Short mmCIF file of C-alpha atoms (C1' of nucleotides) and ligand atoms in Angstrom, two decimals:
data_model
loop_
_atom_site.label_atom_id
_atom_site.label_comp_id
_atom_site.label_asym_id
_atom_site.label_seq_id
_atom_site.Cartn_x
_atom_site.Cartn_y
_atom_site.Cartn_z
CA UNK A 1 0.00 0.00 0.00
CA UNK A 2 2.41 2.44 0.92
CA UNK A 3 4.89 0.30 -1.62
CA UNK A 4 2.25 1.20 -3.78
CA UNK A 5 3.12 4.97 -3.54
CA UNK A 6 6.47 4.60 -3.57
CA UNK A 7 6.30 2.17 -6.83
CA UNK A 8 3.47 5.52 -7.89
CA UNK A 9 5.99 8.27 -7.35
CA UNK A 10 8.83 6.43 -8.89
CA UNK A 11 6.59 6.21 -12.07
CA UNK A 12 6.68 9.98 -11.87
CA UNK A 13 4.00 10.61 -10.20
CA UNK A 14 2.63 13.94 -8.43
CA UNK A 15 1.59 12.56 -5.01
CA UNK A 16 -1.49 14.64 -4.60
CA UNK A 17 -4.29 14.46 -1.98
CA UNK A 18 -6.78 13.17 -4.42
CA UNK A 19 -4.74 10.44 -5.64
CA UNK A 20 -3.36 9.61 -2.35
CA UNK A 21 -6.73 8.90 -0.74
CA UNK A 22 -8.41 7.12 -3.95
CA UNK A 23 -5.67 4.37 -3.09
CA UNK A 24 -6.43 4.66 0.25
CA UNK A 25 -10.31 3.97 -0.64
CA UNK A 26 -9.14 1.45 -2.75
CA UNK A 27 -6.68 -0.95 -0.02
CA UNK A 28 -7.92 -4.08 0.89
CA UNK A 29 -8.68 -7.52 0.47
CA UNK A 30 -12.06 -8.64 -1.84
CA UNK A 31 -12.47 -5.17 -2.87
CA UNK A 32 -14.11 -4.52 -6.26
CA UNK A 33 -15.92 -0.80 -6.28
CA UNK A 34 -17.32 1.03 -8.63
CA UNK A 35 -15.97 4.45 -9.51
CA UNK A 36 -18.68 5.98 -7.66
CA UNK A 37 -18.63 3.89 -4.25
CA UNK A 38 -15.10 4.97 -4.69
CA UNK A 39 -15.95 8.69 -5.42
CA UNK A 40 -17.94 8.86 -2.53
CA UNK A 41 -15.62 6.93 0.18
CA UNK A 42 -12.79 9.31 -1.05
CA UNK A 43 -15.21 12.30 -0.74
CA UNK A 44 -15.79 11.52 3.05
CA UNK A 45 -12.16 12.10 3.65
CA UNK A 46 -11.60 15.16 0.96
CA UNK A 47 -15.14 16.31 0.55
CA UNK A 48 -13.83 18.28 -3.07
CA UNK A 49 -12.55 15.80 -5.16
CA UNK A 50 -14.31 15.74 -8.30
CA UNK A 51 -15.84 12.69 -10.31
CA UNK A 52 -13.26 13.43 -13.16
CA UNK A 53 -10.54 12.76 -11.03
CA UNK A 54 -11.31 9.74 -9.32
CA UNK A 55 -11.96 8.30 -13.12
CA UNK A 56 -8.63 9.90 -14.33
CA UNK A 57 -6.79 8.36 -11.36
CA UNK A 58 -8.88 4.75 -11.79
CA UNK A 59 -7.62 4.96 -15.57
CA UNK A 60 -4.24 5.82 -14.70
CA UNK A 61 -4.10 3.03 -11.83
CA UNK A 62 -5.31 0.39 -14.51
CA UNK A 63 -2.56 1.65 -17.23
CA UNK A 64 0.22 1.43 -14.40
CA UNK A 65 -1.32 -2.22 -13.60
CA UNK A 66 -1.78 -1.56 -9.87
CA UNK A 67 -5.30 -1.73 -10.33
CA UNK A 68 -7.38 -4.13 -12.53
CA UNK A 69 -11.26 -2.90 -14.23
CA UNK A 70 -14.12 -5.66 -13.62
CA UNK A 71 -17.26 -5.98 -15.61
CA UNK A 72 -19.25 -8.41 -14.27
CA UNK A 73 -22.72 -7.09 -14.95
CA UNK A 74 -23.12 -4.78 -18.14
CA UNK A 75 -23.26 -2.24 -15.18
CA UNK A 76 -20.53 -0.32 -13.56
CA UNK A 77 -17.14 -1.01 -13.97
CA UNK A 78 -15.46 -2.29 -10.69
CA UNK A 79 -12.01 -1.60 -9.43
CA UNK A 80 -9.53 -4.46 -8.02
CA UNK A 81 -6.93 -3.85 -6.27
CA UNK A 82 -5.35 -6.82 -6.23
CA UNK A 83 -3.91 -6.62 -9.47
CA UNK A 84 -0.11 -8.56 -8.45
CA UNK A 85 -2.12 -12.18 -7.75
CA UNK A 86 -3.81 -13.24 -10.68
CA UNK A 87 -7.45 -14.80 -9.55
CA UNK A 88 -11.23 -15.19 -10.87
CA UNK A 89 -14.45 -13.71 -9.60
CA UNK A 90 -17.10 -15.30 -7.47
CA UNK A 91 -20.13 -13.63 -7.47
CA UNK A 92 -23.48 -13.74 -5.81
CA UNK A 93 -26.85 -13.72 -7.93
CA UNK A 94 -28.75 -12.56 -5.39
CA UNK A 95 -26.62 -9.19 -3.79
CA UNK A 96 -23.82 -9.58 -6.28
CA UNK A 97 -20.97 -9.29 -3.81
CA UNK A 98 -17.68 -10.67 -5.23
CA UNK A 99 -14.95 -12.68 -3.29
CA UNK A 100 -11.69 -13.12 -4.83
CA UNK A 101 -11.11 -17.38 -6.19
CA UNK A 102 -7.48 -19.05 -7.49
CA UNK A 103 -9.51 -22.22 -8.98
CA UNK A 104 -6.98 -25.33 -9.53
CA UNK A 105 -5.73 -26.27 -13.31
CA UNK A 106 -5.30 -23.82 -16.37
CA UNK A 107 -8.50 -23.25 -18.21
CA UNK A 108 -6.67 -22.80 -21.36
CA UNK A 109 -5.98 -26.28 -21.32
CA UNK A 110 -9.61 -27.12 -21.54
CA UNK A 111 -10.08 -25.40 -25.15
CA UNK A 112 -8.66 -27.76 -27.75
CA UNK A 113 -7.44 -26.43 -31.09
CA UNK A 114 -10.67 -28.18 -32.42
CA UNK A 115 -12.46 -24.98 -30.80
CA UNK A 116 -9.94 -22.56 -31.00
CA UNK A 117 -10.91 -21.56 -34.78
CA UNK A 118 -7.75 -20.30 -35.40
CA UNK A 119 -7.27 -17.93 -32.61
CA UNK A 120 -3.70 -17.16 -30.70
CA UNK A 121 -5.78 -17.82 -27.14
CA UNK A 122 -3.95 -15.67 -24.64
CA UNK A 123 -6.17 -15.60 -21.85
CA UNK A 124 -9.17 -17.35 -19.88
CA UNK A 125 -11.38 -15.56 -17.20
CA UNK A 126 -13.61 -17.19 -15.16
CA UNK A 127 -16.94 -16.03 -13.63
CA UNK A 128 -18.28 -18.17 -11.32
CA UNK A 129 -22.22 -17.58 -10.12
CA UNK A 130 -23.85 -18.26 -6.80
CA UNK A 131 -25.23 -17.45 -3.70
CA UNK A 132 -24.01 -16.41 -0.36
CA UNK A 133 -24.07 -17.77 3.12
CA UNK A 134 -25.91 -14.50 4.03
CA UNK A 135 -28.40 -14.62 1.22
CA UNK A 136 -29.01 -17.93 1.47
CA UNK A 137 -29.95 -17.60 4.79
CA UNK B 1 -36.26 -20.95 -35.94
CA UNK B 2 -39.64 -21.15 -36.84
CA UNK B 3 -40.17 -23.52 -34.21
CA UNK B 4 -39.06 -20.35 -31.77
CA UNK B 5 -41.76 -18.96 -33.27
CA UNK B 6 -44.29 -21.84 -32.59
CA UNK B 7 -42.43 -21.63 -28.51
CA UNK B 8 -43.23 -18.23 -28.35
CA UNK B 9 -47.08 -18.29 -29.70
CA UNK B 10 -47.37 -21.04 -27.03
CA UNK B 11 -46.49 -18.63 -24.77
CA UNK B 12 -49.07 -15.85 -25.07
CA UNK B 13 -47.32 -14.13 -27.23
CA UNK B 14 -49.05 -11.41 -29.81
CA UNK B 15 -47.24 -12.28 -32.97
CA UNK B 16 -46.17 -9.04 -34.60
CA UNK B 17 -44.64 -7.77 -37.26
CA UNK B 18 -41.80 -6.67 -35.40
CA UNK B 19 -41.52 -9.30 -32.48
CA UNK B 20 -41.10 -11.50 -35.86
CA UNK B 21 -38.45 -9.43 -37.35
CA UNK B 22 -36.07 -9.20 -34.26
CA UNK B 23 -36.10 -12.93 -33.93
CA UNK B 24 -35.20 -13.16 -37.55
CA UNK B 25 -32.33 -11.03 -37.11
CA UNK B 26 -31.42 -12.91 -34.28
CA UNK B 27 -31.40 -16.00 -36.04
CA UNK B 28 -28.07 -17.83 -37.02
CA UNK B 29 -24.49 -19.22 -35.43
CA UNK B 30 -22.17 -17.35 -33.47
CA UNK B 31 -24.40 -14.00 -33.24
CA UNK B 32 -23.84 -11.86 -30.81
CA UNK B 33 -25.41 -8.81 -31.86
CA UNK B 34 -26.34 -5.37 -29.81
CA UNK B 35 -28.85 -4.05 -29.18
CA UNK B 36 -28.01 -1.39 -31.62
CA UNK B 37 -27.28 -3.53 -34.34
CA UNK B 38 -30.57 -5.78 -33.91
CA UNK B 39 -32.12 -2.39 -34.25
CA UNK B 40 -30.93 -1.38 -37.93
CA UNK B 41 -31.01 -4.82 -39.09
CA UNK B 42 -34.25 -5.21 -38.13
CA UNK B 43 -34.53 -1.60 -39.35
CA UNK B 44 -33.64 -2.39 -42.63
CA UNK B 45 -36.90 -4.74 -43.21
CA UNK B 46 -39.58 -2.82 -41.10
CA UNK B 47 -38.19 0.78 -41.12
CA UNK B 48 -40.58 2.11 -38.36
CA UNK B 49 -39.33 0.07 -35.74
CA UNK B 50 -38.75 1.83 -32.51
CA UNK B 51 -35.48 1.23 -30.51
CA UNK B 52 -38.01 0.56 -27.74
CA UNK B 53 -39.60 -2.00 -29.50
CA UNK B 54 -35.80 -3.79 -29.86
CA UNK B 55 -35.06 -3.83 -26.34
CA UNK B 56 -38.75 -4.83 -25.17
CA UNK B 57 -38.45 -7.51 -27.05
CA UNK B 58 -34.99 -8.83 -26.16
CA UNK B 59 -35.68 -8.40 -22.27
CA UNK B 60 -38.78 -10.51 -23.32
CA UNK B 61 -36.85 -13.16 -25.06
CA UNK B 62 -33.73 -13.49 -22.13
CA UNK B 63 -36.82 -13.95 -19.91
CA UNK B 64 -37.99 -16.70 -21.61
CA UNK B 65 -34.47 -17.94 -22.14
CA UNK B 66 -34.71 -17.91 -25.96
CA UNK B 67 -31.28 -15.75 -26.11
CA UNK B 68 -28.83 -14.97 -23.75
CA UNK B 69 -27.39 -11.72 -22.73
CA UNK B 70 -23.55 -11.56 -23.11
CA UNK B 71 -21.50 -8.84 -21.39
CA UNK B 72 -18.20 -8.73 -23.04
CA UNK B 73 -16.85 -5.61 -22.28
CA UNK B 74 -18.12 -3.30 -20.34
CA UNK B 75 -19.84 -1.56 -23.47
CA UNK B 76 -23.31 -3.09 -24.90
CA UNK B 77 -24.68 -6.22 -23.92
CA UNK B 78 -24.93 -8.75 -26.84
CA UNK B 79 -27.53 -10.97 -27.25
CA UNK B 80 -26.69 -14.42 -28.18
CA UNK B 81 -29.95 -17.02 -30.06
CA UNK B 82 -27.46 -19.95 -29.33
CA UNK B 83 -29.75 -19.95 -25.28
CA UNK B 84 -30.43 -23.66 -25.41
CA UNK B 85 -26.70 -25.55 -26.04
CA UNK B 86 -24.49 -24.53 -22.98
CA UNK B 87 -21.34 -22.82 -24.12
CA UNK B 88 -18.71 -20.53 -23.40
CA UNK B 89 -16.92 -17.10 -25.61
CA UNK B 90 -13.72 -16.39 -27.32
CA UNK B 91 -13.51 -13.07 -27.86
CA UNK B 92 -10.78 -11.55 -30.35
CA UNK B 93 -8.47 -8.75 -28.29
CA UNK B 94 -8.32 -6.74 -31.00
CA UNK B 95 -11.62 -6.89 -33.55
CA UNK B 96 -14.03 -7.65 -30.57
CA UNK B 97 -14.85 -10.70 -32.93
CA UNK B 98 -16.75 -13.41 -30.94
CA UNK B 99 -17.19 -17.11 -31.47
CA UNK B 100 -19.71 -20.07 -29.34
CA UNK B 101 -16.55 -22.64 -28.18
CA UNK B 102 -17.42 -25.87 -26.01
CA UNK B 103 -14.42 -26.56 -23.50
CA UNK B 104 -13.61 -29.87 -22.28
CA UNK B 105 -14.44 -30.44 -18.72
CA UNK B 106 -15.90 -29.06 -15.79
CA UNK B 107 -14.88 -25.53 -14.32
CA UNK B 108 -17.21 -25.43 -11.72
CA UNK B 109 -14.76 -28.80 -10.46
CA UNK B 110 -11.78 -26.40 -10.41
CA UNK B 111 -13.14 -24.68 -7.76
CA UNK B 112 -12.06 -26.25 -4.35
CA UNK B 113 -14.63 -25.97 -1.49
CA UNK B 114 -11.39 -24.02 0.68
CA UNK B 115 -12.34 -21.13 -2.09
CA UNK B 116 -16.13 -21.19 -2.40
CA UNK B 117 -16.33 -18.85 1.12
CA UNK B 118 -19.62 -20.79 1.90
CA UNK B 119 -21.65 -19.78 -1.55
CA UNK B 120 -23.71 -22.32 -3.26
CA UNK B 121 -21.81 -22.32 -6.43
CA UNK B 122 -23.79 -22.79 -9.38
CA UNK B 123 -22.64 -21.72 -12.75
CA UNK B 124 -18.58 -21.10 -14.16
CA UNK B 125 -18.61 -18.70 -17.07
CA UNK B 126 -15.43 -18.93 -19.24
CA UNK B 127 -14.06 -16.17 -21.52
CA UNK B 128 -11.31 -16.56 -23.90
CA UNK B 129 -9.05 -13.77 -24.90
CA UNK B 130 -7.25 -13.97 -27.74
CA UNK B 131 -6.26 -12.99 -31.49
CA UNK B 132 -8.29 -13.78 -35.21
CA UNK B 133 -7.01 -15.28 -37.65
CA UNK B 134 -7.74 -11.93 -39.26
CA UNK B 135 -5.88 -9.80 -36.85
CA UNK B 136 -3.10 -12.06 -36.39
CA UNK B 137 -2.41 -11.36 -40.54
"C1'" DA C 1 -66.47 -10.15 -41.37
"C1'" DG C 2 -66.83 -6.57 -37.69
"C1'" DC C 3 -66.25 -5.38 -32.50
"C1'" DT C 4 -63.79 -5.21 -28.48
"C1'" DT C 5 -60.24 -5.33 -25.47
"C1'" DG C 6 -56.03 -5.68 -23.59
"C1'" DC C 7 -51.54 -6.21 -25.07
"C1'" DC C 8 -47.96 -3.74 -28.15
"C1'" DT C 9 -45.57 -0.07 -30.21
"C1'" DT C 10 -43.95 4.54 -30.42
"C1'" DA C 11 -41.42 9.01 -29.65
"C1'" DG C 12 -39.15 11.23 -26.69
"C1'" DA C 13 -37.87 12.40 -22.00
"C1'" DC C 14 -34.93 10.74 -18.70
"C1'" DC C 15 -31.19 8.13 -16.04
"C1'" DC C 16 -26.62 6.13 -15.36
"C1'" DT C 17 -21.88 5.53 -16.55
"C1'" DG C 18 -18.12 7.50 -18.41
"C1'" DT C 19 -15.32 11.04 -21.31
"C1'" DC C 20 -13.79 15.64 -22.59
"C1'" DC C 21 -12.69 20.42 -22.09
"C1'" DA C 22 -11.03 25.07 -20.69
"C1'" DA C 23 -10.02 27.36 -16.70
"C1'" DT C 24 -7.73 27.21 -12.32
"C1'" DG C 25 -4.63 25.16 -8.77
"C1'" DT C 26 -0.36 23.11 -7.01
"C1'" DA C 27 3.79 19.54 -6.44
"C1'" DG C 28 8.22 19.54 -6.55
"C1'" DG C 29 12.66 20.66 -9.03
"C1'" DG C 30 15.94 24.48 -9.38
"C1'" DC D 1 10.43 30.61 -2.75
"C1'" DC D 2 9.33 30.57 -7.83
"C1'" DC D 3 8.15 28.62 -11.86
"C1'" DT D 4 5.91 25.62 -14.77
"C1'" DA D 5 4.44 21.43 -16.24
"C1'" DC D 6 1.29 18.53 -14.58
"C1'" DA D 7 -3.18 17.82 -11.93
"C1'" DT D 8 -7.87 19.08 -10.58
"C1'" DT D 9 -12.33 20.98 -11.33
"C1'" DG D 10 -17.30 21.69 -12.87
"C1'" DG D 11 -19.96 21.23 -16.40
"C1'" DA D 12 -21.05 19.90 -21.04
"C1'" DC D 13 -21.41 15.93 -23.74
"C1'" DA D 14 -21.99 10.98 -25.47
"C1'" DG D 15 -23.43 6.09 -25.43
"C1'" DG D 16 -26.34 2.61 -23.63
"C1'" DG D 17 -30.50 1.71 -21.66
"C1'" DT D 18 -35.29 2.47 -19.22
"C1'" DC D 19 -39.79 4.53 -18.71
"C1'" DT D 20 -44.18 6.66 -19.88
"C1'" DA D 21 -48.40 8.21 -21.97
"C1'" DA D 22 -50.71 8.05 -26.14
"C1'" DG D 23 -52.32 5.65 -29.92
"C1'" DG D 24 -52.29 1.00 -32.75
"C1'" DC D 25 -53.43 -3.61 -33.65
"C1'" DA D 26 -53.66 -9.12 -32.78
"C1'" DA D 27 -56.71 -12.26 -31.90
"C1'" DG D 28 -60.75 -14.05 -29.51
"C1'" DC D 29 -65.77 -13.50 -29.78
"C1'" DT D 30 -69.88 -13.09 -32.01
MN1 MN E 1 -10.77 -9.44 -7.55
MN1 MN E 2 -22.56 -17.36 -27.87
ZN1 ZN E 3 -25.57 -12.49 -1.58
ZN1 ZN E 4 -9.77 -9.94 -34.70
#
DNA sequence: AGCTTGCCTTAGACCCTGTCCAATGTAGGG
DNA sequence: CCCTACATTGGACAGGGTCTAAGGCAAGCT
C-alpha cells in the first residue's frame, strides 16, 4: 500500500491528496468498487474531489497495472486492487458481492485447437455464479 | 427458428410484425449482436421500428431464455440465439470478434470448497481472450 | 367479417456511466 | 520561494439503456 506509492511516485507521479486517498479507498482484500462507491468513500475524507478525477486516477491506476477494471454485470465497472495475484471472480446472484477465487488447473488447457478456430488464445477468465451464506440464509 | 416462433405463440405471445423481425435477425451461429445492431437490421426490413420496440423484445426473449445476454466488455450487452446448447466465448483482443466454443471439462470442479467462502456455487462462465485469424495477418 | 379489449408499439424524455474540455490550482525541481 | 508542467475541477457531452403516456393492432368473440 504504501509500496504502492512509492512504486506511484517512482513512475513519476505527483503525489497529490486526491490520488493519495483514492488508493487509500481502494486498499484491501475482496475489494471490487465502482468508480462511484469509490468517489464517494474518497469524498468523506476530501469532501472536493471531483468525479473526473477519481476516473482519471482509476484509468491511470489500470494503465500502471496496480489496479485491474471488472465488468461483471453490463453495469458499472469495478475496481480491483489486487492486481499482483492473478485470480477469478465469485459472485453472488442474489446481492452480487464478489470474493476473490485461485480455482486449480489452467482453463486454457480445456479449449482444444478443435475450438480454438484459429485464434492465438492468450487468456481465460472465469466467472463463477452463486449465492451467499448470508443470502441464502 | 420457426419452431421459436411456434415456442413463443405457445407462450401468449401477440405475434407481430416486429416481435417476428427481431427474432429473424437474431437467427443464425455465433451471433452476438447489440442491441443497436438488432435495431438497424431489423430496421432495414420494417423501417418504423422503434429502438423501444428492440429492447422490449430482447428483455422478453432473455426472460424466456430464448437468447442470452452476453456482457463482453463493459460496453453493450450482446444478445446471443445460441440460449439452449451450454457454451462458453472467445472473444478476439483486437476486432471484438466473438465465437460459441465448447471446453472440455468441468470448471465449476476447479473450484475447491477451501475457495467457495460458503456460496452455493452454481454456474462457471469462461471467456477466452485472444487474437483472429484476421488480426493475427 | 366486424367489435372489443387488452396487449404492443412509439417518440421522446430521462437516467446512469463514463469522457472531454477550458479554466484554475499546485507539487516539486531548481 | 518561484516557476511551470502537470493535476484538478465543474460542467457539457456521449453512449447505452429504461420509462411513460398516447395511440395501434392481434386475436378471440360473435
Ligand atoms: Mn478481484
Ligand atoms: Mn454465444
Ligand atoms: Zn448475496
Ligand atoms: Zn480480430
Amino acid at each position: 500500500m504504501s509500496d504502492l506509492l512509492d512504486r506511484l511516485r517512482e513512475g513519476g507521479w505527483r503525489l497529490t491528496a486526491q490520488r493519495r486517498v483514492v488508493a487509500e479507498v481502494l486498499d484491501g482484500d475482496h475489494v471490487h468498487l465502482t468508480a462511484d462507491e469509490v468517489h464517494s468513500r474518497a469524498a468523506a475524507r476530501l469532501p472536493e474531489i471531483s468525479r473526473a478525477t477519481v476516473y482519471n486516477t482509476l484509468r491511470e491506476l489500470v494503465q500502471r497495472g496496480e489496479v485491474v477494471e471488472v465488468s461483471t454485470d453490463g453495469r458499472a465497472k469495478r475496481y480491483d486492487p489486487n492486481a499482483h495475484r492473478p485470480h477469478h471472480h465469485l459472485l453472488c446472484a442474489r446481492c452480487g458481492s464478489i470474493r476473490d477465487v485461485h480455482p486449480t488447473g489452467d482453463p486454457l488447457a480445456n479449449l482444444p485447437a478443435s475450438e480454438s478456430f484459429g485464434f492465438t488464445v492468450l487468456e481465460a477468465e472465469v466467472t463463477y455464479r452463486g449465492i451467499c451464506p448470508d443470502c441464502a440464509a
